[in-house]
Amino acid sequence: MPSITYISNSGESRTVTVDSGVTIMQAAVRNGVPGIVADCGGECQCATCHVYVDGKFLGLLKPAAEDEDAMLSLTASERKDNSRLSCQIVLTDKLDGIVVTTPAIQQ
Amino acid sequence: MDCGVVIVGAGQAGFQTALSLRNEGYAGKIALIDDEGRVPYARPPLSKAYLKGTATAESLEYRPAEFFVQQAIDLVLDNPAVALDREKRTVALRSGRELEWSSLVLATGAHVRRLPSTGPEPFYLRTFADSDGLRNHLAGADSLLAIGCGFIGLEAAAAARAQGKRVRVIGAEGRLMGRAVSPFISAWFQAMHEKHGVEIRLNTAVRRVSESSAELPDGTTLAADAVVVGIGVIPNTALAAAAGLAISAGILTDSWLKTSDPAIFAVGDCAAHPNVYAGGLARIESVQNAADHARAVAATIAGKPKEYHQVPWFWTEQFEAKLQIAGLAVETDETEVRGDPDSGKFSVYNYKDGKLKFVESVNQPAAHIAARKLLEI
Ligand SMILES: Cc1cc2nc3c(=O)[nH]c(=O)nc-3n(C[C@H](O)[C@H](O)[C@H](O)COP(=O)(O)OP(=O)(O)OC[C@H]3O[C@@H](n4cnc5c(N)ncnc54)[C@H](O)[C@@H]3O)c2cc1C
Ligand code: FES
């Protein structure tokens, strides 16, 4: 059961624990964590589930696939080197403790 | 006094309206009226991942039930709106409950067009219950007959074929997805389906159906273990029409999505709105249209008036092909293909009088995203 911490743009933090196999977007949405919109429900079509991944964990993630990379150019907040779409990151025990920051705006 | 917002219909557009109202800082009452008895959920997976068995029911829900409580959104389940009183500004629900509103948002969506049936009904695909029923039935079936060669019929065909079923598609039109894509894309998808072993028959208007058969114009009957019909939808306009609101191809709105009554908005599949990309009135069935309509209306109600003018986009997934469309498939006079269609990665640029109108990308997400930006008016 990996746990994940979301830090909002204003610095508030929320930690939730979910089953492996759930995406970072789903974990937020199901637990009422604000800051992730997810218009398209995880289809990699909307870029409203943008997060910044803490540097320590970035290397543990599979690199963004072509569609995620393309969609990241449509984010409403600035795209940075650690920008990812949270609907494309599946949580596993390996990612236990991961920290992401949600951007100021998603749309 | 602000009596709040009542949203009729808790699909993509209704849900997004409620969410965006709170995101915009609207603090008044919000009631979200549903008639399906389910927490709001996404429909696209119903003919894709959910049908194939690779998504769970829970993963379709936009938010869990508690979210609505936390956000003070009164989610009224399984209790359709049955009448509007525009003078008193109330809406009556089936249970007899009456709700007052200062702004009313009609997000009633659409219902499926049906074929006359000769016996037990075939499957249709609009609601969770529809998809769940077909998914369960397919588990014990060897063959599927899909009637309709639009997105729904083709996605269902691909999902069933991927599970090893024998699949036949019967379309009334002369090409696949004819209303929404270029002839080049129709032909490419037809070849792809055929390569996967889907049998396709076009220009064939099915007369009657049952749960296991379809009767063709020449009188012959085709049989299959499962029959699914996807021949389009009809917007839910009855409530609006009965209240005297103007109706055209849907509930008529202006570019602010206001109906003929300025306190009532219409959003999503049910709204016939002026669309700059269509060059006139349009009624569009897509996630983009529903979500962007909802955001515009929520901003307007929250006191930050916003006109609707977003670039339309759409996607479909069939076998290994993800097709993304930016813009609307209007009439064009020039087509340019970039990339190699045989490689399964290419884009089709469609022009009218030298102006780019819409772009179809197959497995080329970067081209799609660039097109969305290019097409912005
Ligand atoms: C199987 C399927 C696959 C799809 N795939 C895609 C895709 O890949 N990409 C894409 O962009 N779009 C897709 N779409 C289209 C997209 O889902 C719709 O455009 C979108 O759901 C429209 O949202 P809406 O809120 O306007 O209507 P709906 O989602 O239909 O919601 C309307 C809701 O209002 C309810 N309602 C109606 N009347 C009343 C009343 N009087 N009182 C209370 N409730 C009422 C309805 O029962 C329904 O629950 C798909 C649709 C289907 C059915
Ligand atoms: S939820 Fe839409 S791209 Fe992630």
mmCIF file of C-alpha atoms in Angstrom, chain B:
data_model
loop_
_atom_site.group_PDB
_atom_site.id
_atom_site.type_symbol
_atom_site.label_atom_id
_atom_site.label_comp_id
_atom_site.label_asym_id
_atom_site.label_seq_id
_atom_site.Cartn_x
_atom_site.Cartn_y
_atom_site.Cartn_z
ATOM 1 C CA MET B 1 -31.716 37.003 -2.919
ATOM 2 C CA ASP B 2 -29.583 34.256 -4.469
ATOM 3 C CA CYS B 3 -31.524 31.006 -4.421
ATOM 4 C CA GLY B 4 -28.569 29.174 -5.889
ATOM 5 C CA VAL B 5 -27.958 27.081 -8.950
ATOM 6 C CA VAL B 6 -29.856 23.985 -9.989
ATOM 7 C CA ILE B 7 -28.147 21.750 -12.550
ATOM 8 C CA VAL B 8 -30.382 19.220 -14.293
ATOM 9 C CA GLY B 9 -28.374 16.184 -15.433
ATOM 10 C CA ALA B 10 -25.274 14.855 -13.652
ATOM 11 C CA GLY B 11 -23.221 13.717 -16.649
ATOM 12 C CA GLN B 12 -19.953 15.204 -17.866
ATOM 13 C CA ALA B 13 -21.372 18.708 -18.352
ATOM 14 C CA GLY B 14 -23.506 18.825 -15.208
ATOM 15 C CA PHE B 15 -20.750 17.481 -12.985
ATOM 16 C CA GLN B 16 -18.195 19.880 -14.451
ATOM 17 C CA THR B 17 -20.550 22.833 -13.959
ATOM 18 C CA ALA B 18 -20.865 22.044 -10.248
ATOM 19 C CA LEU B 19 -17.113 21.503 -9.867
ATOM 20 C CA SER B 20 -16.196 24.678 -11.748
ATOM 21 C CA LEU B 21 -18.714 26.772 -9.812
ATOM 22 C CA ARG B 22 -16.907 25.870 -6.597
ATOM 23 C CA ASN B 23 -13.495 26.345 -8.264
ATOM 24 C CA GLU B 24 -14.635 29.822 -9.326
ATOM 25 C CA GLY B 25 -15.435 30.584 -5.720
ATOM 26 C CA TYR B 26 -19.211 30.442 -6.021
ATOM 27 C CA ALA B 27 -20.504 30.051 -2.457
ATOM 28 C CA GLY B 28 -24.261 29.748 -3.056
ATOM 29 C CA LYS B 29 -26.366 26.601 -3.044
ATOM 30 C CA ILE B 30 -25.742 24.053 -5.790
ATOM 31 C CA ALA B 31 -28.082 21.149 -6.536
ATOM 32 C CA LEU B 32 -27.042 18.521 -9.096
ATOM 33 C CA ILE B 33 -29.988 16.421 -10.259
ATOM 34 C CA ASP B 34 -29.403 12.882 -11.549
ATOM 35 C CA ASP B 35 -31.777 10.329 -13.030
ATOM 36 C CA GLU B 36 -29.481 7.285 -13.289
ATOM 37 C CA GLY B 37 -28.945 6.560 -9.607
ATOM 38 C CA ARG B 38 -25.148 6.652 -9.927
ATOM 39 C CA VAL B 39 -22.466 9.042 -8.783
ATOM 40 C CA PRO B 40 -21.389 11.036 -11.894
ATOM 41 C CA TYR B 41 -19.115 8.981 -14.153
ATOM 42 C CA ALA B 42 -17.229 9.214 -17.453
ATOM 43 C CA ARG B 43 -18.832 7.643 -20.522
ATOM 44 C CA PRO B 44 -15.868 7.240 -22.924
ATOM 45 C CA PRO B 45 -14.585 4.040 -21.249
ATOM 46 C CA LEU B 46 -18.037 2.435 -21.650
ATOM 47 C CA SER B 47 -17.178 1.472 -25.224
ATOM 48 C CA LYS B 48 -13.445 1.091 -24.588
ATOM 49 C CA ALA B 49 -11.615 -0.014 -21.417
ATOM 50 C CA TYR B 50 -14.721 -0.886 -19.391
ATOM 51 C CA LEU B 51 -16.177 -2.988 -22.178
ATOM 52 C CA LYS B 52 -12.858 -4.782 -22.667
ATOM 53 C CA GLY B 53 -12.695 -5.469 -18.947
ATOM 54 C CA THR B 54 -9.553 -3.424 -18.303
ATOM 55 C CA ALA B 55 -11.218 -0.696 -16.200
ATOM 56 C CA THR B 56 -13.211 -1.011 -12.992
ATOM 57 C CA ALA B 57 -16.581 0.632 -12.324
ATOM 58 C CA GLU B 58 -14.986 2.738 -9.594
ATOM 59 C CA SER B 59 -12.367 4.129 -11.965
ATOM 60 C CA LEU B 60 -15.123 5.715 -14.074
ATOM 61 C CA GLU B 61 -16.428 7.898 -11.235
ATOM 62 C CA TYR B 62 -15.271 11.513 -11.473
ATOM 63 C CA ARG B 63 -15.300 11.862 -7.685
ATOM 64 C CA PRO B 64 -16.478 9.662 -4.816
ATOM 65 C CA ALA B 65 -19.832 10.420 -3.169
ATOM 66 C CA GLU B 66 -18.175 12.115 -0.157
ATOM 67 C CA PHE B 67 -16.663 14.745 -2.427
ATOM 68 C CA PHE B 68 -20.090 16.193 -3.141
ATOM 69 C CA VAL B 69 -20.831 16.419 0.572
ATOM 70 C CA GLN B 70 -17.480 18.110 1.267
ATOM 71 C CA GLN B 71 -18.107 20.644 -1.508
ATOM 72 C CA ALA B 72 -21.686 21.299 -0.347
ATOM 73 C CA ILE B 73 -23.049 20.103 -3.673
ATOM 74 C CA ASP B 74 -26.486 18.601 -3.151
ATOM 75 C CA LEU B 75 -26.241 15.528 -5.414
ATOM 76 C CA VAL B 76 -29.808 14.285 -5.817
ATOM 77 C CA LEU B 77 -29.679 10.741 -7.190
ATOM 78 C CA ASP B 78 -32.349 8.872 -9.135
ATOM 79 C CA ASN B 79 -34.870 11.695 -9.032
ATOM 80 C CA PRO B 80 -35.323 13.287 -12.480
ATOM 81 C CA ALA B 81 -36.526 16.830 -13.005
ATOM 82 C CA VAL B 82 -40.034 16.573 -14.457
ATOM 83 C CA ALA B 83 -41.125 20.189 -14.878
ATOM 84 C CA LEU B 84 -39.758 23.721 -14.895
ATOM 85 C CA ASP B 85 -41.664 26.775 -13.765
ATOM 86 C CA ARG B 86 -39.866 29.753 -15.270
ATOM 87 C CA GLU B 87 -42.090 32.333 -13.574
ATOM 88 C CA LYS B 88 -41.596 30.985 -10.058
ATOM 89 C CA ARG B 89 -38.065 29.811 -10.937
ATOM 90 C CA THR B 90 -38.579 26.334 -9.604
ATOM 91 C CA VAL B 91 -37.950 22.851 -10.844
ATOM 92 C CA ALA B 92 -40.089 19.908 -9.779
ATOM 93 C CA LEU B 93 -38.553 16.470 -9.286
ATOM 94 C CA ARG B 94 -40.286 13.126 -9.730
ATOM 95 C CA SER B 95 -40.470 12.636 -5.970
ATOM 96 C CA GLY B 96 -42.519 15.826 -5.652
ATOM 97 C CA ARG B 97 -39.610 17.797 -4.237
ATOM 98 C CA GLU B 98 -39.412 21.360 -5.557
ATOM 99 C CA LEU B 99 -36.189 23.347 -5.846
ATOM 100 C CA GLU B 100 -35.840 27.095 -6.278
ATOM 101 C CA TRP B 101 -33.085 28.565 -8.414
ATOM 102 C CA SER B 102 -31.600 31.870 -9.455
ATOM 103 C CA SER B 103 -29.700 30.223 -12.302
ATOM 104 C CA LEU B 104 -30.721 26.962 -13.940
ATOM 105 C CA VAL B 105 -28.326 24.847 -16.011
ATOM 106 C CA LEU B 106 -29.771 22.225 -18.348
ATOM 107 C CA ALA B 107 -27.207 19.455 -18.826
ATOM 108 C CA THR B 108 -29.611 16.748 -19.865
ATOM 109 C CA GLY B 109 -27.421 15.101 -22.513
ATOM 110 C CA ALA B 110 -28.938 12.781 -25.065
ATOM 111 C CA HIS B 111 -30.578 9.387 -25.367
ATOM 112 C CA VAL B 112 -29.900 6.718 -27.958
ATOM 113 C CA ARG B 113 -31.765 6.456 -31.221
ATOM 114 C CA ARG B 114 -33.403 3.029 -31.312
ATOM 115 C CA LEU B 115 -34.284 0.650 -34.122
ATOM 116 C CA PRO B 116 -37.651 -1.070 -34.299
ATOM 117 C CA SER B 117 -37.286 -4.429 -32.620
ATOM 118 C CA THR B 118 -38.858 -7.770 -33.371
ATOM 119 C CA GLY B 119 -38.286 -9.281 -29.969
ATOM 120 C CA PRO B 120 -36.148 -8.731 -26.926
ATOM 121 C CA GLU B 121 -34.121 -5.533 -27.320
ATOM 122 C CA PRO B 122 -30.486 -5.518 -28.489
ATOM 123 C CA PHE B 123 -27.810 -3.679 -26.503
ATOM 124 C CA TYR B 124 -27.273 0.071 -26.804
ATOM 125 C CA LEU B 125 -24.330 1.979 -25.325
ATOM 126 C CA ARG B 126 -25.019 5.176 -23.439
ATOM 127 C CA THR B 127 -25.130 4.438 -19.739
ATOM 128 C CA PHE B 128 -23.059 2.465 -17.294
ATOM 129 C CA ALA B 129 -25.876 -0.079 -17.086
ATOM 130 C CA ASP B 130 -25.803 -0.505 -20.881
ATOM 131 C CA SER B 131 -22.063 -1.158 -20.970
ATOM 132 C CA ASP B 132 -22.106 -3.411 -17.939
ATOM 133 C CA GLY B 133 -24.910 -5.471 -19.490
ATOM 134 C CA LEU B 134 -23.058 -5.873 -22.781
ATOM 135 C CA ARG B 135 -19.785 -6.678 -21.028
ATOM 136 C CA ASN B 136 -21.401 -9.478 -19.027
ATOM 137 C CA HIS B 137 -23.243 -10.822 -22.036
ATOM 138 C CA LEU B 138 -20.111 -10.785 -24.220
ATOM 139 C CA ALA B 139 -18.289 -12.930 -21.694
ATOM 140 C CA GLY B 140 -20.414 -15.881 -22.778
ATOM 141 C CA ALA B 141 -20.755 -14.959 -26.461
ATOM 142 C CA ASP B 142 -18.758 -16.017 -29.516
ATOM 143 C CA SER B 143 -19.982 -13.376 -31.925
ATOM 144 C CA LEU B 144 -21.039 -9.730 -31.977
ATOM 145 C CA LEU B 145 -23.032 -7.849 -34.561
ATOM 146 C CA ALA B 146 -22.471 -4.092 -34.320
ATOM 147 C CA ILE B 147 -25.040 -1.968 -36.075
ATOM 148 C CA GLY B 148 -23.776 1.485 -36.917
ATOM 149 C CA CYS B 149 -20.355 2.429 -38.283
ATOM 150 C CA GLY B 150 -19.778 5.479 -36.097
ATOM 151 C CA PHE B 151 -17.472 5.715 -33.094
ATOM 152 C CA ILE B 152 -19.641 3.635 -30.760
ATOM 153 C CA GLY B 153 -20.199 0.705 -33.138
ATOM 154 C CA LEU B 154 -16.535 0.610 -34.137
ATOM 155 C CA GLU B 155 -15.174 0.891 -30.604
ATOM 156 C CA ALA B 156 -17.490 -1.891 -29.450
ATOM 157 C CA ALA B 157 -16.427 -3.978 -32.456
ATOM 158 C CA ALA B 158 -12.742 -3.470 -31.656
ATOM 159 C CA ALA B 159 -13.270 -4.275 -27.959
ATOM 160 C CA ALA B 160 -15.084 -7.527 -28.793
ATOM 161 C CA ARG B 161 -12.621 -8.519 -31.517
ATOM 162 C CA ALA B 162 -9.730 -7.977 -29.093
ATOM 163 C CA GLN B 163 -11.440 -10.584 -26.890
ATOM 164 C CA GLY B 164 -11.439 -13.020 -29.790
ATOM 165 C CA LYS B 165 -15.124 -12.754 -30.760
ATOM 166 C CA ARG B 166 -16.277 -12.973 -34.365
ATOM 167 C CA VAL B 167 -17.369 -9.438 -35.212
ATOM 168 C CA ARG B 168 -19.439 -7.948 -37.992
ATOM 169 C CA VAL B 169 -20.222 -4.232 -38.451
ATOM 170 C CA ILE B 170 -23.194 -3.092 -40.509
ATOM 171 C CA GLY B 171 -23.345 0.583 -41.468
ATOM 172 C CA ALA B 172 -26.042 2.534 -43.282
ATOM 173 C CA GLU B 173 -23.570 5.087 -44.632
ATOM 174 C CA GLY B 174 -20.963 4.609 -47.321
ATOM 175 C CA ARG B 175 -17.943 5.094 -45.068
ATOM 176 C CA LEU B 176 -16.861 4.715 -41.455
ATOM 177 C CA MET B 177 -17.453 7.621 -39.007
ATOM 178 C CA GLY B 178 -18.685 9.623 -41.997
ATOM 179 C CA ARG B 179 -20.010 12.589 -40.028
ATOM 180 C CA ALA B 180 -16.820 13.235 -38.120
ATOM 181 C CA VAL B 181 -13.743 12.296 -40.169
ATOM 182 C CA SER B 182 -12.262 12.747 -43.650
ATOM 183 C CA PRO B 183 -12.698 10.057 -46.332
ATOM 184 C CA PHE B 184 -8.989 9.238 -45.983
ATOM 185 C CA ILE B 185 -9.405 8.363 -42.311
ATOM 186 C CA SER B 186 -12.588 6.377 -43.028
ATOM 187 C CA ALA B 187 -10.724 4.236 -45.535
ATOM 188 C CA TRP B 188 -7.678 3.772 -43.321
ATOM 189 C CA PHE B 189 -9.822 2.633 -40.373
ATOM 190 C CA GLN B 190 -11.821 0.296 -42.568
ATOM 191 C CA ALA B 191 -8.632 -1.385 -43.786
ATOM 192 C CA MET B 192 -7.390 -1.630 -40.197
ATOM 193 C CA HIS B 193 -10.605 -3.234 -38.928
ATOM 194 C CA GLU B 194 -10.564 -5.684 -41.831
ATOM 195 C CA LYS B 195 -6.946 -6.552 -41.150
ATOM 196 C CA HIS B 196 -8.012 -7.439 -37.610
ATOM 197 C CA GLY B 197 -10.683 -9.713 -38.988
ATOM 198 C CA VAL B 198 -13.740 -7.509 -38.512
ATOM 199 C CA GLU B 199 -16.216 -7.975 -41.347
ATOM 200 C CA ILE B 200 -17.642 -4.646 -42.509
ATOM 201 C CA ARG B 201 -20.733 -4.102 -44.617
ATOM 202 C CA LEU B 202 -21.646 -0.535 -45.602
ATOM 203 C CA ASN B 203 -24.602 1.119 -47.357
ATOM 204 C CA THR B 204 -26.874 -1.289 -45.517
ATOM 205 C CA ALA B 205 -29.722 0.192 -43.473
ATOM 206 C CA VAL B 206 -30.896 -2.368 -40.929
ATOM 207 C CA ARG B 207 -34.687 -2.448 -40.728
ATOM 208 C CA ARG B 208 -35.382 -4.309 -37.513
ATOM 209 C CA VAL B 209 -33.374 -5.884 -34.745
ATOM 210 C CA SER B 210 -33.638 -8.208 -31.807
ATOM 211 C CA GLU B 211 -31.209 -9.256 -29.087
ATOM 212 C CA SER B 212 -29.629 -11.736 -31.503
ATOM 213 C CA SER B 213 -30.502 -10.679 -35.041
ATOM 214 C CA ALA B 214 -30.769 -7.896 -37.593
ATOM 215 C CA GLU B 215 -33.024 -7.739 -40.621
ATOM 216 C CA LEU B 216 -31.467 -6.205 -43.738
ATOM 217 C CA PRO B 217 -33.250 -4.206 -46.466
ATOM 218 C CA ASP B 218 -33.240 -7.209 -48.817
ATOM 219 C CA GLY B 219 -35.096 -9.275 -46.238
ATOM 220 C CA THR B 220 -32.183 -11.455 -45.143
ATOM 221 C CA THR B 221 -31.508 -11.835 -41.451
ATOM 222 C CA LEU B 222 -28.105 -11.890 -39.770
ATOM 223 C CA ALA B 223 -27.697 -13.628 -36.444
ATOM 224 C CA ALA B 224 -25.131 -13.250 -33.661
ATOM 225 C CA ASP B 225 -24.804 -14.077 -29.969
ATOM 226 C CA ALA B 226 -24.864 -10.369 -29.159
ATOM 227 C CA VAL B 227 -26.175 -7.346 -31.037
ATOM 228 C CA VAL B 228 -25.189 -3.781 -30.198
ATOM 229 C CA VAL B 229 -26.716 -0.745 -31.882
ATOM 230 C CA GLY B 230 -24.889 2.595 -32.137
ATOM 231 C CA ILE B 231 -26.752 4.729 -34.638
ATOM 232 C CA GLY B 232 -26.631 8.106 -32.955
ATOM 233 C CA VAL B 233 -28.379 9.988 -30.190
ATOM 234 C CA ILE B 234 -31.268 12.385 -29.762
ATOM 235 C CA PRO B 235 -30.760 15.379 -27.450
ATOM 236 C CA ASN B 236 -32.923 15.482 -24.317
ATOM 237 C CA THR B 237 -34.913 18.643 -24.991
ATOM 238 C CA ALA B 238 -38.382 17.693 -23.709
ATOM 239 C CA LEU B 239 -38.080 19.447 -20.350
ATOM 240 C CA ALA B 240 -36.872 22.658 -22.014
ATOM 241 C CA ALA B 241 -39.477 22.480 -24.773
ATOM 242 C CA ALA B 242 -42.310 21.992 -22.284
ATOM 243 C CA ALA B 243 -41.152 25.136 -20.488
ATOM 244 C CA GLY B 244 -41.332 27.051 -23.765
ATOM 245 C CA LEU B 245 -37.600 27.455 -24.368
ATOM 246 C CA ALA B 246 -36.478 27.767 -28.001
ATOM 247 C CA ILE B 247 -35.315 24.472 -29.539
ATOM 248 C CA SER B 248 -33.452 23.842 -32.803
ATOM 249 C CA ALA B 249 -31.090 20.875 -33.248
ATOM 250 C CA GLY B 250 -30.947 20.952 -29.445
ATOM 251 C CA ILE B 251 -31.763 23.489 -26.750
ATOM 252 C CA LEU B 252 -30.962 26.761 -28.506
ATOM 253 C CA THR B 253 -28.369 29.012 -26.868
ATOM 254 C CA ASP B 254 -26.325 32.101 -27.623
ATOM 255 C CA SER B 255 -22.534 32.105 -27.481
ATOM 256 C CA TRP B 256 -22.744 32.527 -23.689
ATOM 257 C CA LEU B 257 -24.768 29.301 -23.607
ATOM 258 C CA LYS B 258 -27.835 31.193 -22.428
ATOM 259 C CA THR B 259 -31.120 29.799 -23.664
ATOM 260 C CA SER B 260 -34.009 31.991 -24.791
ATOM 261 C CA ASP B 261 -34.540 32.627 -21.046
ATOM 262 C CA PRO B 262 -31.445 34.514 -19.809
ATOM 263 C CA ALA B 263 -31.578 32.841 -16.365
ATOM 264 C CA ILE B 264 -31.369 29.386 -17.949
ATOM 265 C CA PHE B 265 -28.245 27.905 -19.572
ATOM 266 C CA ALA B 266 -27.813 24.745 -21.625
ATOM 267 C CA VAL B 267 -24.510 22.858 -21.805
ATOM 268 C CA GLY B 268 -23.034 19.723 -23.357
ATOM 269 C CA ASP B 269 -24.716 17.272 -25.713
ATOM 270 C CA CYS B 270 -28.153 18.915 -25.369
ATOM 271 C CA ALA B 271 -27.066 22.440 -26.396
ATOM 272 C CA ALA B 272 -27.311 23.827 -29.939
ATOM 273 C CA HIS B 273 -24.865 26.707 -29.680
ATOM 274 C CA PRO B 274 -23.135 29.120 -32.069
ATOM 275 C CA ASN B 275 -19.744 27.550 -32.729
ATOM 276 C CA VAL B 276 -17.077 29.562 -34.546
ATOM 277 C CA TYR B 277 -15.408 26.382 -35.778
ATOM 278 C CA ALA B 278 -18.637 25.086 -37.283
ATOM 279 C CA GLY B 279 -19.353 28.473 -38.822
ATOM 280 C CA GLY B 280 -22.835 28.470 -37.287
ATOM 281 C CA LEU B 281 -25.038 26.613 -34.863
ATOM 282 C CA ALA B 282 -23.714 23.244 -33.749
ATOM 283 C CA ARG B 283 -24.643 20.504 -31.331
ATOM 284 C CA ILE B 284 -21.523 18.563 -30.446
ATOM 285 C CA GLU B 285 -21.161 15.295 -28.563
ATOM 286 C CA SER B 286 -17.750 15.294 -26.921
ATOM 287 C CA VAL B 287 -15.997 15.510 -23.596
ATOM 288 C CA GLN B 288 -14.276 18.725 -24.686
ATOM 289 C CA ASN B 289 -17.542 20.387 -25.615
ATOM 290 C CA ALA B 290 -19.279 19.323 -22.391
ATOM 291 C CA ALA B 291 -16.411 20.310 -20.100
ATOM 292 C CA ASP B 292 -15.622 23.641 -21.771
ATOM 293 C CA HIS B 293 -19.309 24.608 -21.950
ATOM 294 C CA ALA B 294 -19.583 23.866 -18.255
ATOM 295 C CA ARG B 295 -16.539 25.959 -17.370
ATOM 296 C CA ALA B 296 -17.782 28.937 -19.357
ATOM 297 C CA VAL B 297 -21.215 28.829 -17.724
ATOM 298 C CA ALA B 298 -19.793 28.367 -14.234
ATOM 299 C CA ALA B 299 -17.576 31.421 -14.706
ATOM 300 C CA THR B 300 -20.519 33.462 -15.960
ATOM 301 C CA ILE B 301 -22.731 32.465 -13.018
ATOM 302 C CA ALA B 302 -19.881 33.213 -10.604
ATOM 303 C CA GLY B 303 -19.763 36.756 -11.935
ATOM 304 C CA LYS B 304 -16.886 36.441 -14.415
ATOM 305 C CA PRO B 305 -18.799 36.326 -17.708
ATOM 306 C CA LYS B 306 -17.115 34.058 -20.244
ATOM 307 C CA GLU B 307 -18.104 33.527 -23.833
ATOM 308 C CA TYR B 308 -17.659 30.014 -25.245
ATOM 309 C CA HIS B 309 -15.141 29.721 -28.102
ATOM 310 C CA GLN B 310 -12.811 26.752 -27.449
ATOM 311 C CA VAL B 311 -11.187 24.638 -30.169
ATOM 312 C CA PRO B 312 -13.168 21.397 -30.508
ATOM 313 C CA TRP B 313 -11.230 18.170 -30.039
ATOM 314 C CA PHE B 314 -12.141 14.527 -29.826
ATOM 315 C CA TRP B 315 -10.526 11.124 -29.615
ATOM 316 C CA THR B 316 -11.382 7.500 -30.266
ATOM 317 C CA GLU B 317 -9.480 4.265 -29.722
ATOM 318 C CA GLN B 318 -9.887 1.240 -31.948
ATOM 319 C CA PHE B 319 -7.364 -1.597 -31.745
ATOM 320 C CA GLU B 320 -3.878 -0.076 -31.761
ATOM 321 C CA ALA B 321 -5.026 3.196 -33.313
ATOM 322 C CA LYS B 322 -5.683 6.270 -31.228
ATOM 323 C CA LEU B 323 -7.306 8.870 -33.446
ATOM 324 C CA GLN B 324 -7.342 12.448 -32.209
ATOM 325 C CA ILE B 325 -9.256 15.141 -34.046
ATOM 326 C CA ALA B 326 -8.669 18.866 -33.611
ATOM 327 C CA GLY B 327 -11.276 21.166 -35.126
ATOM 328 C CA LEU B 328 -14.557 20.058 -36.677
ATOM 329 C CA ALA B 329 -14.985 17.925 -39.782
ATOM 330 C CA VAL B 330 -16.558 20.591 -41.968
ATOM 331 C CA GLU B 331 -16.570 20.532 -45.760
ATOM 332 C CA THR B 332 -13.071 20.873 -47.192
ATOM 333 C CA ASP B 333 -11.434 21.015 -50.624
ATOM 334 C CA GLU B 334 -7.856 19.961 -49.933
ATOM 335 C CA THR B 335 -6.247 17.194 -47.910
ATOM 336 C CA GLU B 336 -2.612 16.746 -46.980
ATOM 337 C CA VAL B 337 -1.266 13.589 -45.359
ATOM 338 C CA ARG B 338 1.896 13.938 -43.268
ATOM 339 C CA GLY B 339 3.732 10.856 -42.095
ATOM 340 C CA ASP B 340 3.425 7.332 -43.442
ATOM 341 C CA PRO B 341 -0.068 5.822 -43.056
ATOM 342 C CA ASP B 342 1.446 2.333 -43.403
ATOM 343 C CA SER B 343 3.522 2.938 -40.287
ATOM 344 C CA GLY B 344 0.324 3.595 -38.303
ATOM 345 C CA LYS B 345 1.537 7.082 -37.345
ATOM 346 C CA PHE B 346 0.357 9.944 -39.493
ATOM 347 C CA SER B 347 -1.829 13.045 -39.598
ATOM 348 C CA VAL B 348 -4.335 14.355 -42.110
ATOM 349 C CA TYR B 349 -4.609 18.134 -42.530
ATOM 350 C CA ASN B 350 -7.878 19.285 -44.072
ATOM 351 C CA TYR B 351 -8.225 22.705 -45.709
ATOM 352 C CA LYS B 352 -10.985 24.845 -47.181
ATOM 353 C CA ASP B 353 -10.051 27.764 -49.437
ATOM 354 C CA GLY B 354 -6.459 27.394 -48.258
ATOM 355 C CA LYS B 355 -7.411 27.613 -44.575
ATOM 356 C CA LEU B 356 -6.728 24.763 -42.148
ATOM 357 C CA LYS B 357 -10.065 23.451 -40.803
ATOM 358 C CA PHE B 358 -9.340 20.216 -38.979
ATOM 359 C CA VAL B 359 -6.510 17.827 -38.297
ATOM 360 C CA GLU B 360 -6.778 14.089 -37.700
ATOM 361 C CA SER B 361 -3.824 12.418 -36.024
ATOM 362 C CA VAL B 362 -3.356 8.682 -35.722
ATOM 363 C CA ASN B 363 -0.900 7.757 -32.958
ATOM 364 C CA GLN B 364 0.724 11.173 -33.314
ATOM 365 C CA PRO B 365 -0.172 13.031 -30.124
ATOM 366 C CA ALA B 366 2.344 15.818 -30.677
ATOM 367 C CA ALA B 367 0.820 16.672 -34.054
ATOM 368 C CA HIS B 368 -2.622 16.709 -32.418
ATOM 369 C CA ILE B 369 -1.557 19.078 -29.672
ATOM 370 C CA ALA B 370 0.166 21.378 -32.155
ATOM 371 C CA ALA B 371 -3.019 21.367 -34.245
ATOM 372 C CA ARG B 372 -5.176 22.382 -31.281
ATOM 373 C CA LYS B 373 -2.960 25.446 -30.908
ATOM 374 C CA LEU B 374 -2.796 26.135 -34.659
ATOM 375 C CA LEU B 375 -6.558 26.098 -35.024
ATOM 376 C CA GLU B 376 -7.298 28.589 -32.253
ATOM 377 C CA ILE B 377 -9.348 31.458 -33.638
#
